[in-house]
Rosetta silent file (secondary structure, phi, psi, omega in degrees, C-alpha in Angstrom):
SEQUENCE: MDKLDALSQFASFGKKREQAVAVIVNTADDQGAIYTLTKATFCNVLERVLSNEIDIDELELWASVLESRQDIDESAVEGAIFALSNAEQMGELNKETLITLLALIK
SCORE:     score description
SCORE:     0.000 S_00000001
   1 L     0.000  129.621 -170.634   16.383    9.984    5.533 S_00000001
   2 L   -86.650  153.965  166.791   18.850    6.891    5.693 S_00000001
   3 H   -52.448  -34.980  173.180   17.874    3.494    3.783 S_00000001
   4 H   -62.421  -50.091  168.351   16.802    1.908    6.791 S_00000001
   5 H   -53.334  -55.948 -167.873   14.207    5.070    7.617 S_00000001
   6 H   -67.608  -62.232  178.436   13.182    4.662    3.827 S_00000001
   7 H   -49.002  -35.243  170.968   12.461    0.832    3.959 S_00000001
   8 H   -48.049  -60.868 -164.172   10.369    1.656    7.254 S_00000001
   9 H   -69.346  -24.884 -175.483    8.310    4.165    5.627 S_00000001
  10 H   -70.598  -57.016 -174.727    7.728    2.024    2.295 S_00000001
  11 H   -60.635  -27.169  171.637    6.847   -0.918    4.391 S_00000001
  12 L   -79.919   -9.562 -159.954    4.485    0.762    6.634 S_00000001
  13 L    43.256   68.884 -172.760    3.098    3.128    4.290 S_00000001
  14 L   -93.331  174.340 -176.270    4.179    5.792    6.244 S_00000001
  15 L   -71.643    0.969 -174.909    3.684    9.584    5.382 S_00000001
  16 L  -119.716   27.132  175.798    7.112    9.928    3.857 S_00000001
  17 H   -62.447  -42.807 -179.166    6.348    6.913    1.340 S_00000001
  18 H   -55.369  -47.052 -159.042    7.170    9.130   -1.841 S_00000001
  19 H   -76.584  -48.337  175.361   10.395   10.344   -0.132 S_00000001
  20 H   -43.772  -29.919 -175.025   11.001    6.751    0.720 S_00000001
  21 H   -80.378  -46.038  173.602   10.970    5.462   -2.599 S_00000001
  22 H   -47.747  -48.561  179.482   13.392    7.866   -3.951 S_00000001
  23 H   -70.839  -20.961 -162.762   16.012    6.850   -1.478 S_00000001
  24 H   -89.287  -29.357 -155.610   15.315    3.159   -1.693 S_00000001
  25 H   -79.399  -27.629 -175.326   15.508    3.425   -5.760 S_00000001
  26 L   -91.996    8.011  178.556   18.816    5.401   -5.538 S_00000001
  27 L  -117.100  124.412  167.822   20.419    2.881   -2.737 S_00000001
  28 L   -68.695  127.727 -153.834   21.469   -0.459   -3.658 S_00000001
  29 L   -74.925   34.881  167.493   19.629   -3.152   -1.806 S_00000001
  30 L  -144.255   41.837  168.207   23.006   -4.845   -0.557 S_00000001
  31 L   -91.746   32.604  170.283   24.437   -2.234    1.635 S_00000001
  32 L    89.963  -44.565 -164.192   24.234   -3.876    4.852 S_00000001
  33 L   -99.321  112.905 -176.458   21.014   -2.572    6.299 S_00000001
  34 L  -103.439  147.266  166.836   17.811   -4.864    6.664 S_00000001
  35 E   -97.181  137.166  160.581   14.329   -3.858    7.464 S_00000001
  36 E   -97.528  119.230  177.187   12.349   -6.634    9.309 S_00000001
  37 L   -83.016  121.120  179.572    8.765   -6.412    8.347 S_00000001
  38 L  -102.812  173.328 -171.274    7.050   -7.644   11.547 S_00000001
  39 H   -60.270  -71.414 -170.923    3.388   -9.310   11.925 S_00000001
  40 H   -43.597  -32.417  176.576    2.077   -6.076   13.394 S_00000001
  41 H   -77.090  -34.327  171.245    3.181   -3.739   10.766 S_00000001
  42 H   -60.193  -51.506  171.981    1.831   -6.241    8.082 S_00000001
  43 H   -60.248  -22.879  159.198   -1.452   -6.181   10.144 S_00000001
  44 H   -48.357  -58.977 -164.741   -1.504   -2.286   10.127 S_00000001
  45 H   -76.160  -24.385  164.858   -1.300   -1.956    6.867 S_00000001
  46 H   -57.917  -41.783 -172.256   -3.871   -4.751    6.045 S_00000001
  47 H   -60.300  -38.085  176.702   -6.156   -3.163    8.616 S_00000001
  48 H   -87.457    3.216  174.165   -5.795    0.357    6.833 S_00000001
  49 H   -92.948  -16.770  167.545   -6.601   -0.945    3.563 S_00000001
  50 H   -55.241  -47.639  177.510   -9.622   -2.608    5.227 S_00000001
  51 L   -86.926   16.971  177.173  -10.652    1.043    6.302 S_00000001
  52 L    68.906   26.873 -170.820   -9.931    2.635    3.021 S_00000001
  53 L  -101.682  -24.085  174.410   -7.050    4.767    4.254 S_00000001
  54 L  -123.948  139.725 -170.028   -4.753    2.583    1.561 S_00000001
  55 L   -76.295  115.663 -163.864   -6.016    1.738   -1.914 S_00000001
  56 H   -55.010  -41.658 -174.687   -6.543   -2.332   -2.185 S_00000001
  57 H   -72.288  -21.483  166.470   -4.802   -1.887   -5.580 S_00000001
  58 H   -79.593  -11.721  151.968   -1.519   -0.645   -4.366 S_00000001
  59 H   -31.671  -53.141 -173.898   -1.600   -3.784   -2.300 S_00000001
  60 H   -86.087  -38.537  170.106   -0.401   -6.108   -4.577 S_00000001
  61 H   -67.081  -43.313  174.568    2.544   -3.770   -5.958 S_00000001
  62 H   -62.559  -37.848  175.936    3.669   -3.118   -2.370 S_00000001
  63 H   -60.616  -54.679 -179.197    3.625   -6.906   -1.730 S_00000001
  64 H   -48.455  -48.272  177.872    5.526   -7.397   -4.707 S_00000001
  65 H   -62.201  -44.748 -160.115    8.410   -4.798   -3.896 S_00000001
  66 H   -70.968  -37.340 -168.950    8.417   -5.916   -0.373 S_00000001
  67 H   -88.510  -17.985  172.059    8.953   -9.973   -1.671 S_00000001
  68 H   -88.842  -13.777 -163.121   11.697   -8.689   -4.254 S_00000001
  69 L   -89.140  149.181 -174.371   13.704   -6.614   -1.979 S_00000001
  70 L   -89.917  -45.375  178.652   17.169   -8.226   -0.590 S_00000001
  71 L   -84.079   14.783 -175.938   16.974   -5.808    2.101 S_00000001
  72 E  -125.319  119.040 -178.158   13.621   -6.341    3.582 S_00000001
  73 E   -80.374   91.714 -179.680   13.110   -9.332    5.817 S_00000001
  74 L  -107.435   24.562 -178.511    9.324  -10.561    5.206 S_00000001
  75 H   -60.506  -32.234 -168.664    9.868  -14.072    6.641 S_00000001
  76 H   -56.255  -40.325 -171.280    7.444  -13.357    9.653 S_00000001
  77 H  -129.539   44.856  169.648    4.644  -13.217    6.856 S_00000001
  78 H   -60.953  -28.815  161.177    6.049  -14.706    3.821 S_00000001
  79 H   -66.602  -46.053  163.042    3.170  -16.447    2.771 S_00000001
  80 H   -65.759  -35.379 -169.824    0.827  -13.670    3.061 S_00000001
  81 H   -71.504  -40.269  175.056    3.323  -11.523    1.277 S_00000001
  82 H   -62.612  -55.340 -176.245    3.504  -14.202   -1.583 S_00000001
  83 H   -51.630  -47.414  173.907   -0.302  -14.592   -1.829 S_00000001
  84 H   -40.629  -46.659  179.565   -0.699  -10.782   -1.779 S_00000001
  85 H   -91.205   17.507  172.714    1.924  -10.368   -4.701 S_00000001
  86 L  -141.389   56.079  170.460    0.505  -13.158   -6.735 S_00000001
  87 H   -58.443  -15.472  171.100   -2.951  -12.666   -7.046 S_00000001
  88 H   -77.751  -19.067  150.237   -3.280  -14.066  -10.279 S_00000001
  89 H   -94.026  -17.545 -169.366   -2.639  -17.477   -8.807 S_00000001
  90 H  -100.052  -31.046  172.954   -3.909  -16.927   -5.115 S_00000001
  91 L   104.839  157.159 -177.581   -7.022  -15.351   -6.647 S_00000001
  92 L   -20.588  119.714  163.426   -8.772  -11.933   -6.393 S_00000001
  93 L   -71.707  117.170  175.107   -7.724   -9.361   -3.846 S_00000001
  94 L  -130.522  167.567  175.987  -10.818   -8.410   -2.130 S_00000001
  95 H   -70.693  -16.333 -166.363  -11.738   -7.115    1.561 S_00000001
  96 H   -92.467  -33.787 -172.509  -13.257  -10.610    2.396 S_00000001
  97 H   -89.865  -22.981  168.596   -9.862  -12.243    1.432 S_00000001
  98 H   -69.816  -27.818 -175.532   -7.807   -9.451    3.477 S_00000001
  99 H   -72.531  -40.338  168.607  -10.144  -10.217    6.377 S_00000001
 100 H   -48.569  -56.054  174.828   -9.115  -13.816    6.075 S_00000001
 101 H   -66.029  -41.571  169.835   -5.619  -13.274    5.710 S_00000001
 102 H   -45.971  -58.672  174.092   -5.641  -10.964    8.910 S_00000001
 103 H   -39.643  -53.746 -173.979   -7.348  -13.513   10.916 S_00000001
 104 H   -68.924  -25.679 -179.491   -4.771  -16.150    9.809 S_00000001
 105 H   -82.166  -41.725 -166.372   -1.759  -13.722   10.699 S_00000001
 106 L   -76.113    0.000    0.000   -2.945  -12.590   13.924 S_00000001
């Protein structure tokens, strides 16, 4: 798995997410490859949280990592990523909040 594949797996909560984390941790985030997080991928992750496929508690950490990486372009959903990664400032993460956020993004 190369770095771009790893970023894609992480950002989409892919089946190889654990392996992707190992690749990402062991690769500098300034080596040229940039993954672009799309609205569609972001919405898919939120929908999977709402269907209980992904634990809501993992979402804040996921968003924090996306926001902090130089090699992930999350500008298409930047405000939503900020809201998710700063729950203490933006309010508690719950399904109602995610439904509202999903509707705003779509």
